[in-house]
mmCIF file of C-alpha atoms in Angstrom:
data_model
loop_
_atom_site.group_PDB
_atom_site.id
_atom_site.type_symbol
_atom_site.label_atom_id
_atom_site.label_comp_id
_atom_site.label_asym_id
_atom_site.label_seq_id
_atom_site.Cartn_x
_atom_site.Cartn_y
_atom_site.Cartn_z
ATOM 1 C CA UNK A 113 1.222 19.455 -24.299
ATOM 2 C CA UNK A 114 4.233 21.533 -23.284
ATOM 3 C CA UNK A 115 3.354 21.217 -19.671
ATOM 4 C CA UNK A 116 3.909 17.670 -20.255
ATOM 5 C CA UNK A 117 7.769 17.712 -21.520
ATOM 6 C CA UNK A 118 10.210 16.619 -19.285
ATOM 7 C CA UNK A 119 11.762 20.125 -19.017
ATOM 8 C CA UNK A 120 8.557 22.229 -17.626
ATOM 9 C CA UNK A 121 8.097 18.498 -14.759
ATOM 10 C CA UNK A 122 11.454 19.009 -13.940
ATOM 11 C CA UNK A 123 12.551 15.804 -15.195
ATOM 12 C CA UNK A 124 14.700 16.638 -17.875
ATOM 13 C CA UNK A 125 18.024 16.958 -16.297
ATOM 14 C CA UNK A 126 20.651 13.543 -16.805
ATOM 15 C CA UNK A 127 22.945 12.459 -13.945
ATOM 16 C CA UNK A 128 25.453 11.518 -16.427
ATOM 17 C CA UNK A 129 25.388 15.187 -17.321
ATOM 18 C CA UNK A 130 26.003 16.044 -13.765
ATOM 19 C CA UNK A 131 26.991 13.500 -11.606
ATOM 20 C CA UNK A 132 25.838 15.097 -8.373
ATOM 21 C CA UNK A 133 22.213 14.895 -9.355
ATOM 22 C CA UNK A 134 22.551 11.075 -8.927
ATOM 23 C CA UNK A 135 20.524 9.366 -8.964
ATOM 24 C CA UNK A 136 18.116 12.211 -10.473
ATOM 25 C CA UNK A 137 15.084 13.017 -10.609
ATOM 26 C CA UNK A 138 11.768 10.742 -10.028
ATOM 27 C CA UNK A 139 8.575 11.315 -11.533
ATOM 28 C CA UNK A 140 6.131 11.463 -9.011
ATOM 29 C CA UNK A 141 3.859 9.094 -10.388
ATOM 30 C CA UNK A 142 3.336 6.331 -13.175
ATOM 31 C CA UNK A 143 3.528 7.695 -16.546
ATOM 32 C CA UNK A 144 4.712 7.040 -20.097
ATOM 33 C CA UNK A 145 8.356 8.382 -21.528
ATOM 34 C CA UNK A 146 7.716 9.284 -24.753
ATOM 35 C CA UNK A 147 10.668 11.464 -26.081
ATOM 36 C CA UNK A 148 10.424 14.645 -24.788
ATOM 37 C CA UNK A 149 7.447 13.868 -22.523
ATOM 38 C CA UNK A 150 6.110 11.982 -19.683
ATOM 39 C CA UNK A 151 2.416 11.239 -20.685
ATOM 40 C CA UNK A 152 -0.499 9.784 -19.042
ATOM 41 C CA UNK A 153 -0.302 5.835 -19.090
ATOM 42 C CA UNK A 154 -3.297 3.468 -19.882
ATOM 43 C CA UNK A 155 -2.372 0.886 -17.813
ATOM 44 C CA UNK A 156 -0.253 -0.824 -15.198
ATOM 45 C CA UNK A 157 0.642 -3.923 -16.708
ATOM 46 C CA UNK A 158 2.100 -4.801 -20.150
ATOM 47 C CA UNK A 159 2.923 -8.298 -20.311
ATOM 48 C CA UNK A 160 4.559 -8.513 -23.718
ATOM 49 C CA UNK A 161 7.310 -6.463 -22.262
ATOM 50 C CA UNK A 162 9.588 -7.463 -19.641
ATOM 51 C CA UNK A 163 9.150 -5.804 -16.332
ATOM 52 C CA UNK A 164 12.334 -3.974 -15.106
ATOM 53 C CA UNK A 165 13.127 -2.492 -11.411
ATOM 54 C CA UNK A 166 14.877 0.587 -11.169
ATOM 55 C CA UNK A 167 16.842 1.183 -8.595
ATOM 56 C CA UNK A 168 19.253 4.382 -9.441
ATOM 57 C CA UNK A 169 19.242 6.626 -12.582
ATOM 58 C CA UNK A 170 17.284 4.250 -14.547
ATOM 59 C CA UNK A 171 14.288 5.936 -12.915
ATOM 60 C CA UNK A 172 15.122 9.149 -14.244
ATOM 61 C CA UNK A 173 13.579 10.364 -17.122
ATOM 62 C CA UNK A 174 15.963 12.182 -18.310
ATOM 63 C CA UNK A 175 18.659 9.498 -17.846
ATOM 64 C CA UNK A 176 16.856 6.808 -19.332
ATOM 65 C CA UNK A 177 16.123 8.855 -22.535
ATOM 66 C CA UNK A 178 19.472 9.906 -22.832
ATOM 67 C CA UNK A 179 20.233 6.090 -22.916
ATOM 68 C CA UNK A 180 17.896 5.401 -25.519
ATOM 69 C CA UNK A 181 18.439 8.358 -27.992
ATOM 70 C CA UNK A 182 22.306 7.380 -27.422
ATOM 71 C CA UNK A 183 21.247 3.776 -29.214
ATOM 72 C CA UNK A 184 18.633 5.396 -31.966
ATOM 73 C CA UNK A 185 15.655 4.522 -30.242
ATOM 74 C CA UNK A 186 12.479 6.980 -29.567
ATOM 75 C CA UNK A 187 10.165 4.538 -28.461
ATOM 76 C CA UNK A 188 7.853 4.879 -25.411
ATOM 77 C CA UNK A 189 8.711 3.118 -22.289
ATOM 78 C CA UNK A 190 5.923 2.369 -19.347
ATOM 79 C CA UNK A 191 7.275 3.592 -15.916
ATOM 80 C CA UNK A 192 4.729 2.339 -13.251
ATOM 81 C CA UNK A 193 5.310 3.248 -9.651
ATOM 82 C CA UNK A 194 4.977 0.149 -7.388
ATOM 83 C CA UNK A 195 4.717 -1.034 -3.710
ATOM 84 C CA UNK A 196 7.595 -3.243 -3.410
ATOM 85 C CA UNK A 197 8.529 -4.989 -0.384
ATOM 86 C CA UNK A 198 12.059 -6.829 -0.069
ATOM 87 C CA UNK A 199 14.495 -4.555 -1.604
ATOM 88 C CA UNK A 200 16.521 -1.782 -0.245
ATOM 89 C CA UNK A 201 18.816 1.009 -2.346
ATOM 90 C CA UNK A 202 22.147 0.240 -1.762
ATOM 91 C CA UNK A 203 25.556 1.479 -2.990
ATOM 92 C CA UNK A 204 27.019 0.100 -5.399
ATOM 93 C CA UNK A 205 31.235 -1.267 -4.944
ATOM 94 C CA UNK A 206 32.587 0.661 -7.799
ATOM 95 C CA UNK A 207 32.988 3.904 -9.106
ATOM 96 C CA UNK A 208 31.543 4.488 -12.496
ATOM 97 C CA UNK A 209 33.089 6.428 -15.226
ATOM 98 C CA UNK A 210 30.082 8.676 -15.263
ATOM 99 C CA UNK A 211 31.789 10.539 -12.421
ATOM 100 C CA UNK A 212 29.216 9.199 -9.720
ATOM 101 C CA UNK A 213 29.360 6.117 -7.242
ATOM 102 C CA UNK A 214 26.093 4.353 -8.350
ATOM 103 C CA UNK A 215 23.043 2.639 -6.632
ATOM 104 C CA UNK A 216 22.609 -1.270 -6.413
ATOM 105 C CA UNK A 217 19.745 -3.091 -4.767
ATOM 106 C CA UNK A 218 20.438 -5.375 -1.615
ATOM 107 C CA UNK A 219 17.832 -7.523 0.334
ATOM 108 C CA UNK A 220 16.130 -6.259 2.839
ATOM 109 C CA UNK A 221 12.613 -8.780 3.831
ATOM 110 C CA UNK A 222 11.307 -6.420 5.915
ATOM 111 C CA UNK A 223 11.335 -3.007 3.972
ATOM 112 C CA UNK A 224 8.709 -1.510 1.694
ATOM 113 C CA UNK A 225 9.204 1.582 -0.607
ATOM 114 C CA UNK A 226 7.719 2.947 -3.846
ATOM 115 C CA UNK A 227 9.833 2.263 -6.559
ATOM 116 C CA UNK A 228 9.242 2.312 -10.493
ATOM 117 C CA UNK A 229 8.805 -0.776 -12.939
ATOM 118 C CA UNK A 230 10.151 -0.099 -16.249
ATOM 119 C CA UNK A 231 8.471 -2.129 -19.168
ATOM 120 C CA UNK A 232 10.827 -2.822 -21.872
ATOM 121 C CA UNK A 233 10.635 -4.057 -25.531
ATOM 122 C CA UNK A 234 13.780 -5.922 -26.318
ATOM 123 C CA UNK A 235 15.423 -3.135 -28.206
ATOM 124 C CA UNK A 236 15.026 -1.423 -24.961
ATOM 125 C CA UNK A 237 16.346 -3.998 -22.954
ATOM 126 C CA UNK A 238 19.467 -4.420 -24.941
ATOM 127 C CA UNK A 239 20.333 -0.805 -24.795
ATOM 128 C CA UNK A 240 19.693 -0.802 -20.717
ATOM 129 C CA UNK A 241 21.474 -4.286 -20.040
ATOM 130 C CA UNK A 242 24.627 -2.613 -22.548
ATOM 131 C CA UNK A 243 24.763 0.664 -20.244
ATOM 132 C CA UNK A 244 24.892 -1.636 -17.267
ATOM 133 C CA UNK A 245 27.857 -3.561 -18.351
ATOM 134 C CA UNK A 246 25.735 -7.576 -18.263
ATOM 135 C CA UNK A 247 26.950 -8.507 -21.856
ATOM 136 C CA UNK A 248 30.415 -7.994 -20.321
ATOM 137 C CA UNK A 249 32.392 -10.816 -18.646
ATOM 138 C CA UNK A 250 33.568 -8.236 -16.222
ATOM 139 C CA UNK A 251 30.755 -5.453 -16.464
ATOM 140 C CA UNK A 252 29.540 -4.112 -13.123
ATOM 141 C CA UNK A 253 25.972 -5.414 -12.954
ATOM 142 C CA UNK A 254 24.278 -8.563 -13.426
ATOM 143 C CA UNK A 255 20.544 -8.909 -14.754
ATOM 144 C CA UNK A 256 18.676 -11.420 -12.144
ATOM 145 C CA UNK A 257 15.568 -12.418 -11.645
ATOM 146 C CA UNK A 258 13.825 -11.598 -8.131
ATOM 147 C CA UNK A 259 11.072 -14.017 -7.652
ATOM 148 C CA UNK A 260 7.855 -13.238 -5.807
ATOM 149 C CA UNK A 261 7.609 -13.632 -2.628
ATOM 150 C CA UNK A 262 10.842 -13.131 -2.100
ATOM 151 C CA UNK A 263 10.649 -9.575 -3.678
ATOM 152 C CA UNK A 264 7.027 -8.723 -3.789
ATOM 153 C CA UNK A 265 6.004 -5.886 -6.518
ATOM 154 C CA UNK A 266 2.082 -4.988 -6.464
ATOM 155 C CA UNK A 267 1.156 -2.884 -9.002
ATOM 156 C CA UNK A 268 -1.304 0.211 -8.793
ATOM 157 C CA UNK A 269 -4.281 -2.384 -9.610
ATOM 158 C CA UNK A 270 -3.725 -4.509 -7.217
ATOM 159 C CA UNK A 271 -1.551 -7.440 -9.207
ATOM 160 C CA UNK A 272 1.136 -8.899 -7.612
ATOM 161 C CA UNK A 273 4.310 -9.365 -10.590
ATOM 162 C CA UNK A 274 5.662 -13.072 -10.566
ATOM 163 C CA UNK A 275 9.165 -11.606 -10.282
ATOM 164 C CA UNK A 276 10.591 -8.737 -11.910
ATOM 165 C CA UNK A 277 14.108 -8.194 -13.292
ATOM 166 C CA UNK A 278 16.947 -5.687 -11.253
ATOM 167 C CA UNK A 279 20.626 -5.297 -11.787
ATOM 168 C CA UNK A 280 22.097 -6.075 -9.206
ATOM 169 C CA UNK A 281 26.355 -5.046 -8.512
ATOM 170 C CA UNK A 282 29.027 -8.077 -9.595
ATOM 171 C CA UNK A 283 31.114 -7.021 -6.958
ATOM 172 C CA UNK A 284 28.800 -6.340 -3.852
ATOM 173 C CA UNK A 285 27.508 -3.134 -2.038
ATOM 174 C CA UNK A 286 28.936 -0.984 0.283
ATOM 175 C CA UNK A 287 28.481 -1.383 4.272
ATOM 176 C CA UNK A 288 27.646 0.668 6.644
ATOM 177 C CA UNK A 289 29.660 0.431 10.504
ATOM 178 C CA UNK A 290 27.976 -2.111 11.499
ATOM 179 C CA UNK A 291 29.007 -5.088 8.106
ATOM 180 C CA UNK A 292 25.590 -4.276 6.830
ATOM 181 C CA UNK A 293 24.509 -3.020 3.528
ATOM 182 C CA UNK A 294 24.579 1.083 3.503
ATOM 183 C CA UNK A 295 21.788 2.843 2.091
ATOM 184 C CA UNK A 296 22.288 5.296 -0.643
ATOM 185 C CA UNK A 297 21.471 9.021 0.711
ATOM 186 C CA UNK A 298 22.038 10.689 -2.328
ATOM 187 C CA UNK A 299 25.595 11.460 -4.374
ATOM 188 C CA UNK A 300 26.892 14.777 -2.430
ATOM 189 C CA UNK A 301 26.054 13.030 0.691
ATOM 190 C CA UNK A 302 28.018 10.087 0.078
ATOM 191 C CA UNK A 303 30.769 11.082 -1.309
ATOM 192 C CA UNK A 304 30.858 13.729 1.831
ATOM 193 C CA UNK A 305 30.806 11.000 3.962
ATOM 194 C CA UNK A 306 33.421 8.924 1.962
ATOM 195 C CA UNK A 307 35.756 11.351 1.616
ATOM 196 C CA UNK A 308 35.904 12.754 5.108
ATOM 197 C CA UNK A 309 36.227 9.186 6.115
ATOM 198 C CA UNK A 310 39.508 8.383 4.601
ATOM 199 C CA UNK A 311 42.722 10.711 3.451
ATOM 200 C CA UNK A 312 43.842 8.124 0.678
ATOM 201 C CA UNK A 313 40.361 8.396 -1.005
ATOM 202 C CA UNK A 314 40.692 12.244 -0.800
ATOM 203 C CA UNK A 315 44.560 11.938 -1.999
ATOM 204 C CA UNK A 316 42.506 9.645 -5.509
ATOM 205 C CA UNK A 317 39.501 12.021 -5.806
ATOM 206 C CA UNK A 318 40.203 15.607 -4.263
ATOM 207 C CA UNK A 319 38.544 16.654 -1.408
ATOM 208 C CA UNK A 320 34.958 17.692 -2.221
ATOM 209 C CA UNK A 321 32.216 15.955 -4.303
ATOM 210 C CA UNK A 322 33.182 17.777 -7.077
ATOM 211 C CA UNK A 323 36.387 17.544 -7.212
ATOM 212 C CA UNK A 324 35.358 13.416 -7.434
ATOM 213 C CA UNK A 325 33.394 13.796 -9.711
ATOM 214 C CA UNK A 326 35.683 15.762 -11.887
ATOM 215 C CA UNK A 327 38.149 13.608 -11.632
ATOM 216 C CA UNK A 328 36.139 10.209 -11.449
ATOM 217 C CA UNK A 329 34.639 11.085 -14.791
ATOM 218 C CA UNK A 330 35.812 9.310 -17.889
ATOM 219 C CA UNK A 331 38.941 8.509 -16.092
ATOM 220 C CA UNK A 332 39.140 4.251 -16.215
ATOM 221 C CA UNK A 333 42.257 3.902 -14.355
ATOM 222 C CA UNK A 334 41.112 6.506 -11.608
ATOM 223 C CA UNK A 335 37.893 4.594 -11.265
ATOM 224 C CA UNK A 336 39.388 1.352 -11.169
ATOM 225 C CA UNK A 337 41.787 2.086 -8.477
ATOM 226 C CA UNK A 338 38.843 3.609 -6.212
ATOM 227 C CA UNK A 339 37.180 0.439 -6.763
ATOM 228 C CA UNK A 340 39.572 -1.610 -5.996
ATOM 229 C CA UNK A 341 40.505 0.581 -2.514
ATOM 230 C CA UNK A 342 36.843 -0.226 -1.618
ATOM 231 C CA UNK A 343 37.561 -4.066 -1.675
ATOM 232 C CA UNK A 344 41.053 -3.520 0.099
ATOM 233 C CA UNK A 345 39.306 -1.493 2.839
ATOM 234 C CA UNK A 346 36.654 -4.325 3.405
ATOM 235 C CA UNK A 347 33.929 -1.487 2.309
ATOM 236 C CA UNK A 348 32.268 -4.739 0.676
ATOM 237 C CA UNK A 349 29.878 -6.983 1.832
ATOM 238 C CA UNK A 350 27.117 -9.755 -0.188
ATOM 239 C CA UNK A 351 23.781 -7.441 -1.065
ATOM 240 C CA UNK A 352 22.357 -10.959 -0.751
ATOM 241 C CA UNK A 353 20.868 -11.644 -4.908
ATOM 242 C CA UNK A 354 23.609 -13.512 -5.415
ATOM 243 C CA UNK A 355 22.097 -16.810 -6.397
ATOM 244 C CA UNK A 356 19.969 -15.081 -9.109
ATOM 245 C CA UNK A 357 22.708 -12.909 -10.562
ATOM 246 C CA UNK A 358 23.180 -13.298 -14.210
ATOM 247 C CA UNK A 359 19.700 -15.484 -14.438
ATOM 248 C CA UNK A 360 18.182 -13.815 -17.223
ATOM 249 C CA UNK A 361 17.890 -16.547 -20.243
ATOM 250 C CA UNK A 362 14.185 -16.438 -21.297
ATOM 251 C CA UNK A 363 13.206 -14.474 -23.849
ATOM 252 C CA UNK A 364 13.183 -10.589 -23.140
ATOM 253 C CA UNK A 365 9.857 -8.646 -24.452
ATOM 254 C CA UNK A 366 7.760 -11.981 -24.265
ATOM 255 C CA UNK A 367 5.543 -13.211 -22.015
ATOM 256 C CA UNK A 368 7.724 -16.117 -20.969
ATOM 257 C CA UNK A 369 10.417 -13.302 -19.299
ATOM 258 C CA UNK A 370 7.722 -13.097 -16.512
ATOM 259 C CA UNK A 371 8.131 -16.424 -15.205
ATOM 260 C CA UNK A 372 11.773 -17.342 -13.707
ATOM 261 C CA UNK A 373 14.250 -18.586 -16.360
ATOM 262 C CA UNK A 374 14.630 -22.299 -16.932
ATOM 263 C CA UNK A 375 18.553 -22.505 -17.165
#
């Protein structure tokens, strides 16, 4: 099975290892992360889990192992590529201590891109929601419910998901000239574009993507002070989840996280 491990498909490397690989590297199709490999998987749908959209580095293999083998944990996790219509990748308003300026989801009704499901036991879950920040009062990202049809995810076999969880950014997402939500284009690219843009982000972060990265990473008070210059710049703007931000009561792994929670 060794053309199966993560290494020989090129999946292997974590953007938290290097930053400018954000947001990493996708598989190309549905499969399941098992360890050191990406394996076949039986089916689409595995409704004692709770269904998970990835939007950044949570889609990368290597990333979301790295995550898990952090906490202890070696079991397998479902990745299932879906059509899903209402959600765009956005950029996140903060700079993360990973070195990297992350992705967040904003709403966007009329687009439609292929994006991966994670199905997650509750261990799992716990160990994804912790590297997000949600059990934190002031964490970056929220866990919220996206209800169909509002965000509409059809699985490979033809079912249409209920809902499906994202995490969404506490603060907002970056906007593009115009007020509206920017697009993500990859790390180098935006922090080229950031950084030519303005001399007092180059003065925080140095003047290349590296040098931001170098300096970004592990460094709290560096980070927080970029994060707050993108609120003082009006960089921000609504990514337009709001109202469903932090809406994940229910019981994760169970069949009753697939219907919206009650509280």
């Amino acid at each position: 099975m060794d053309h199966l491990t993560l290494q020989a498909l090129g999946l292997g490397e974590a953007p938290r290892d290097q930053p400018l690989l954000y947001p990493g590297c996708w598989p190309a199709d549905s499969g399941l992360l098992d360890g050191e490999y990406y394996l076949p998987l039986d089916r689409p749908a595995h409704p004692d889990r709770t269904p998970v959209l990835a939007i950044g580095s949570n889609a990368c293999p290597g990333q979301l192992r790295h995550k898990m083998a952090e906490a202890g944990l070696d079991t397998p996790i479902p990745m299932v590529k879906a059509r899903v219509t209402g959600v765009e990748i956005g950029v996140s308003a903060h700079v993360s201590l990973m070195g990297y300026v992350s992705a967040s989801p904003f709403h966007a009704p009329a687009t439609v891109r292929e994006l991966f499901v994670l199905w997650l036991d509750d261990e799992q879950l716990a160990v994804v929601d912790a590297s997000e920040g949600v059990p934190l009062p002031l964490g970056n990202y929220r866990r919220a419910w996206l209800p169909s049809p509002e965000v509409r995810v059809d699985l490979p076999d033809g079912t249409t998901l209920p809902g499906v969880f994202s995490y969404v950014n506490r603060r907002g997402v970056l906007r593009n000239g115009t007020g509206a939500p920017r697009t993500h284009p990859g790390q180098r690219a935006l922090l080229t574009e950031l950084l030519v843009d303005s001399a007092e982000l180059r003065e925080l972060f140095g003047v290349t993507p590296e040098e931001f990265c170098a300096r970004a990473r592990a460094d709290r008070a560096l980070c927080e002070r970029g994060t707050r210059w993108f609120a003082s710049e009006k960089l921000v703007t609504e990514h337009g989840f709001e109202r469903y931000a932090g809406q994940h009561s229910g019981s994760p792994g169970t069949g009753s996280s697939l219907s919206p929670p009650l509280t």
